[in-house]
Amino acid sequence: MALSQNCFNNLTPDQQNYNIYEQLKQVTGFDIPPYDEIDISYYGSTNNISTVQYLNGGDVVATLTLVYATQPPTVDDTNLVNITIAYP
């Protein structure tokens, strides 16, 4: 994606920087809505993360679900194979 797209024309430098930042957040992985709390759940007593919930004012705004080569993982440091995001 070129950062000199037409959507950046005729904007002040601050507006351009904000728009570029918003675009990069989406390009680099996934877009997380505004949040003020993170809740991390693990598989059993391992160090493998099961889900990451992003909350804003107590309401879930996004949930990441992590999937490992062995599901569910039973030992620490199992190979991560996929991450999905869900929005309520």
mmCIF file of the C-alpha atoms, coordinates in Angstrom:
data_MODEL
# 
_entry.id   MODEL 
# 
loop_
_atom_site.group_PDB 
_atom_site.id 
_atom_site.type_symbol 
_atom_site.label_atom_id 
_atom_site.label_alt_id 
_atom_site.label_comp_id 
_atom_site.label_asym_id 
_atom_site.label_entity_id 
_atom_site.label_seq_id 
_atom_site.pdbx_PDB_ins_code 
_atom_site.Cartn_x 
_atom_site.Cartn_y 
_atom_site.Cartn_z 
_atom_site.occupancy 
_atom_site.B_iso_or_equiv 
_atom_site.pdbx_formal_charge 
_atom_site.auth_seq_id 
_atom_site.auth_comp_id 
_atom_site.auth_asym_id 
_atom_site.auth_atom_id 
_atom_site.pdbx_PDB_model_num 
ATOM 1  C CA . MET A 1 1  ? 0.000   0.000   0.000  1.00 0.00 ? 1  MET A CA 1 
ATOM 2  C CA . ALA A 1 2  ? 1.390   3.385   -0.958 1.00 0.00 ? 2  ALA A CA 1 
ATOM 3  C CA . LEU A 1 3  ? 1.160   6.051   1.714  1.00 0.00 ? 3  LEU A CA 1 
ATOM 4  C CA . SER A 1 4  ? 0.738   8.721   -0.955 1.00 0.00 ? 4  SER A CA 1 
ATOM 5  C CA . GLN A 1 5  ? -2.799  7.653   -1.820 1.00 0.00 ? 5  GLN A CA 1 
ATOM 6  C CA . ASN A 1 6  ? -5.378  10.237  -2.858 1.00 0.00 ? 6  ASN A CA 1 
ATOM 7  C CA . CYS A 1 7  ? -7.037  10.003  0.552  1.00 0.00 ? 7  CYS A CA 1 
ATOM 8  C CA . PHE A 1 8  ? -3.997  11.807  2.008  1.00 0.00 ? 8  PHE A CA 1 
ATOM 9  C CA . ASN A 1 9  ? -4.102  14.778  -0.366 1.00 0.00 ? 9  ASN A CA 1 
ATOM 10 C CA . ASN A 1 10 ? -5.276  18.195  0.866  1.00 0.00 ? 10 ASN A CA 1 
ATOM 11 C CA . LEU A 1 11 ? -4.826  17.278  4.531  1.00 0.00 ? 11 LEU A CA 1 
ATOM 12 C CA . THR A 1 12 ? -2.755  19.048  7.141  1.00 0.00 ? 12 THR A CA 1 
ATOM 13 C CA . PRO A 1 13 ? 0.406   17.184  8.212  1.00 0.00 ? 13 PRO A CA 1 
ATOM 14 C CA . ASP A 1 14 ? -1.273  16.133  11.490 1.00 0.00 ? 14 ASP A CA 1 
ATOM 15 C CA . GLN A 1 15 ? -4.258  14.718  9.619  1.00 0.00 ? 15 GLN A CA 1 
ATOM 16 C CA . GLN A 1 16 ? -1.928  12.908  7.217  1.00 0.00 ? 16 GLN A CA 1 
ATOM 17 C CA . ASN A 1 17 ? 0.026   11.376  10.102 1.00 0.00 ? 17 ASN A CA 1 
ATOM 18 C CA . TYR A 1 18 ? -3.174  10.216  11.797 1.00 0.00 ? 18 TYR A CA 1 
ATOM 19 C CA . ASN A 1 19 ? -4.522  8.674   8.578  1.00 0.00 ? 19 ASN A CA 1 
ATOM 20 C CA . ILE A 1 20 ? -1.206  6.950   7.890  1.00 0.00 ? 20 ILE A CA 1 
ATOM 21 C CA . TYR A 1 21 ? -1.147  5.618   11.463 1.00 0.00 ? 21 TYR A CA 1 
ATOM 22 C CA . GLU A 1 22 ? -4.696  4.268   11.123 1.00 0.00 ? 22 GLU A CA 1 
ATOM 23 C CA . GLN A 1 23 ? -3.842  2.604   7.805  1.00 0.00 ? 23 GLN A CA 1 
ATOM 24 C CA . LEU A 1 24 ? -0.659  1.062   9.206  1.00 0.00 ? 24 LEU A CA 1 
ATOM 25 C CA . LYS A 1 25 ? -2.553  -0.379  12.184 1.00 0.00 ? 25 LYS A CA 1 
ATOM 26 C CA . GLN A 1 26 ? -4.733  -2.278  9.733  1.00 0.00 ? 26 GLN A CA 1 
ATOM 27 C CA . VAL A 1 27 ? -1.910  -3.291  7.390  1.00 0.00 ? 27 VAL A CA 1 
ATOM 28 C CA . THR A 1 28 ? 0.323   -4.630  10.159 1.00 0.00 ? 28 THR A CA 1 
ATOM 29 C CA . GLY A 1 29 ? -2.219  -7.130  11.432 1.00 0.00 ? 29 GLY A CA 1 
ATOM 30 C CA . PHE A 1 30 ? -5.610  -6.224  12.772 1.00 0.00 ? 30 PHE A CA 1 
ATOM 31 C CA . ASP A 1 31 ? -7.506  -3.188  13.944 1.00 0.00 ? 31 ASP A CA 1 
ATOM 32 C CA . ILE A 1 32 ? -8.238  -3.019  17.675 1.00 0.00 ? 32 ILE A CA 1 
ATOM 33 C CA . PRO A 1 33 ? -10.971 -0.547  18.680 1.00 0.00 ? 33 PRO A CA 1 
ATOM 34 C CA . PRO A 1 34 ? -10.248 1.836   21.574 1.00 0.00 ? 34 PRO A CA 1 
ATOM 35 C CA . TYR A 1 35 ? -9.794  -0.067  24.850 1.00 0.00 ? 35 TYR A CA 1 
ATOM 36 C CA . ASP A 1 36 ? -8.904  0.619   28.477 1.00 0.00 ? 36 ASP A CA 1 
ATOM 37 C CA . GLU A 1 37 ? -8.408  -2.930  29.777 1.00 0.00 ? 37 GLU A CA 1 
ATOM 38 C CA . ILE A 1 38 ? -6.914  -6.223  28.558 1.00 0.00 ? 38 ILE A CA 1 
ATOM 39 C CA . ASP A 1 39 ? -7.885  -9.657  29.911 1.00 0.00 ? 39 ASP A CA 1 
ATOM 40 C CA . ILE A 1 40 ? -5.498  -12.527 29.078 1.00 0.00 ? 40 ILE A CA 1 
ATOM 41 C CA . SER A 1 41 ? -6.504  -16.197 29.515 1.00 0.00 ? 41 SER A CA 1 
ATOM 42 C CA . TYR A 1 42 ? -4.044  -19.090 29.438 1.00 0.00 ? 42 TYR A CA 1 
ATOM 43 C CA . TYR A 1 43 ? -4.349  -22.819 28.725 1.00 0.00 ? 43 TYR A CA 1 
ATOM 44 C CA . GLY A 1 44 ? -4.223  -24.550 32.099 1.00 0.00 ? 44 GLY A CA 1 
ATOM 45 C CA . SER A 1 45 ? -0.937  -23.988 33.898 1.00 0.00 ? 45 SER A CA 1 
ATOM 46 C CA . THR A 1 46 ? 1.031   -23.422 30.655 1.00 0.00 ? 46 THR A CA 1 
ATOM 47 C CA . ASN A 1 47 ? 2.394   -20.107 29.427 1.00 0.00 ? 47 ASN A CA 1 
ATOM 48 C CA . ASN A 1 48 ? 0.335   -20.455 26.201 1.00 0.00 ? 48 ASN A CA 1 
ATOM 49 C CA . ILE A 1 49 ? -2.259  -17.726 25.785 1.00 0.00 ? 49 ILE A CA 1 
ATOM 50 C CA . SER A 1 50 ? -5.779  -18.898 24.954 1.00 0.00 ? 50 SER A CA 1 
ATOM 51 C CA . THR A 1 51 ? -7.551  -15.574 24.415 1.00 0.00 ? 51 THR A CA 1 
ATOM 52 C CA . VAL A 1 52 ? -6.892  -11.875 24.748 1.00 0.00 ? 52 VAL A CA 1 
ATOM 53 C CA . GLN A 1 53 ? -9.960  -9.730  25.335 1.00 0.00 ? 53 GLN A CA 1 
ATOM 54 C CA . TYR A 1 54 ? -9.857  -5.978  24.808 1.00 0.00 ? 54 TYR A CA 1 
ATOM 55 C CA . LEU A 1 55 ? -12.436 -4.103  26.868 1.00 0.00 ? 55 LEU A CA 1 
ATOM 56 C CA . ASN A 1 56 ? -13.611 -0.519  26.926 1.00 0.00 ? 56 ASN A CA 1 
ATOM 57 C CA . GLY A 1 57 ? -15.680 0.586   29.910 1.00 0.00 ? 57 GLY A CA 1 
ATOM 58 C CA . GLY A 1 58 ? -16.205 -3.068  30.844 1.00 0.00 ? 58 GLY A CA 1 
ATOM 59 C CA . ASP A 1 59 ? -17.531 -4.046  27.400 1.00 0.00 ? 59 ASP A CA 1 
ATOM 60 C CA . VAL A 1 60 ? -15.572 -6.406  25.145 1.00 0.00 ? 60 VAL A CA 1 
ATOM 61 C CA . VAL A 1 61 ? -14.555 -4.619  21.932 1.00 0.00 ? 61 VAL A CA 1 
ATOM 62 C CA . ALA A 1 62 ? -12.375 -7.369  20.423 1.00 0.00 ? 62 ALA A CA 1 
ATOM 63 C CA . THR A 1 63 ? -11.181 -10.879 21.220 1.00 0.00 ? 63 THR A CA 1 
ATOM 64 C CA . LEU A 1 64 ? -8.049  -12.560 19.905 1.00 0.00 ? 64 LEU A CA 1 
ATOM 65 C CA . THR A 1 65 ? -8.067  -16.370 19.894 1.00 0.00 ? 65 THR A CA 1 
ATOM 66 C CA . LEU A 1 66 ? -4.734  -18.146 19.614 1.00 0.00 ? 66 LEU A CA 1 
ATOM 67 C CA . VAL A 1 67 ? -4.420  -21.624 18.093 1.00 0.00 ? 67 VAL A CA 1 
ATOM 68 C CA . TYR A 1 68 ? -1.405  -23.874 18.636 1.00 0.00 ? 68 TYR A CA 1 
ATOM 69 C CA . ALA A 1 69 ? 0.072   -26.873 16.795 1.00 0.00 ? 69 ALA A CA 1 
ATOM 70 C CA . THR A 1 70 ? -1.215  -29.084 19.617 1.00 0.00 ? 70 THR A CA 1 
ATOM 71 C CA . GLN A 1 71 ? -4.694  -28.019 20.644 1.00 0.00 ? 71 GLN A CA 1 
ATOM 72 C CA . PRO A 1 72 ? -5.108  -27.515 23.527 1.00 0.00 ? 72 PRO A CA 1 
ATOM 73 C CA . PRO A 1 73 ? -1.435  -27.117 24.366 1.00 0.00 ? 73 PRO A CA 1 
ATOM 74 C CA . THR A 1 74 ? -0.283  -29.051 27.417 1.00 0.00 ? 74 THR A CA 1 
ATOM 75 C CA . VAL A 1 75 ? 3.346   -27.903 27.648 1.00 0.00 ? 75 VAL A CA 1 
ATOM 76 C CA . ASP A 1 76 ? 4.913   -24.443 27.715 1.00 0.00 ? 76 ASP A CA 1 
ATOM 77 C CA . ASP A 1 77 ? 6.000   -22.727 24.499 1.00 0.00 ? 77 ASP A CA 1 
ATOM 78 C CA . THR A 1 78 ? 3.850   -24.755 22.082 1.00 0.00 ? 78 THR A CA 1 
ATOM 79 C CA . ASN A 1 79 ? 4.148   -23.558 18.462 1.00 0.00 ? 79 ASN A CA 1 
ATOM 80 C CA . LEU A 1 80 ? 1.578   -20.898 17.619 1.00 0.00 ? 80 LEU A CA 1 
ATOM 81 C CA . VAL A 1 81 ? -0.081  -21.522 14.238 1.00 0.00 ? 81 VAL A CA 1 
ATOM 82 C CA . ASN A 1 82 ? -2.943  -19.024 13.997 1.00 0.00 ? 82 ASN A CA 1 
ATOM 83 C CA . ILE A 1 83 ? -4.526  -15.958 15.573 1.00 0.00 ? 83 ILE A CA 1 
ATOM 84 C CA . THR A 1 84 ? -8.061  -14.853 14.823 1.00 0.00 ? 84 THR A CA 1 
ATOM 85 C CA . ILE A 1 85 ? -9.913  -11.729 15.892 1.00 0.00 ? 85 ILE A CA 1 
ATOM 86 C CA . ALA A 1 86 ? -13.601 -11.355 16.603 1.00 0.00 ? 86 ALA A CA 1 
ATOM 87 C CA . TYR A 1 87 ? -15.605 -8.214  17.220 1.00 0.00 ? 87 TYR A CA 1 
ATOM 88 C CA . PRO A 1 88 ? -18.864 -8.323  19.196 1.00 0.00 ? 88 PRO A CA 1 
# 
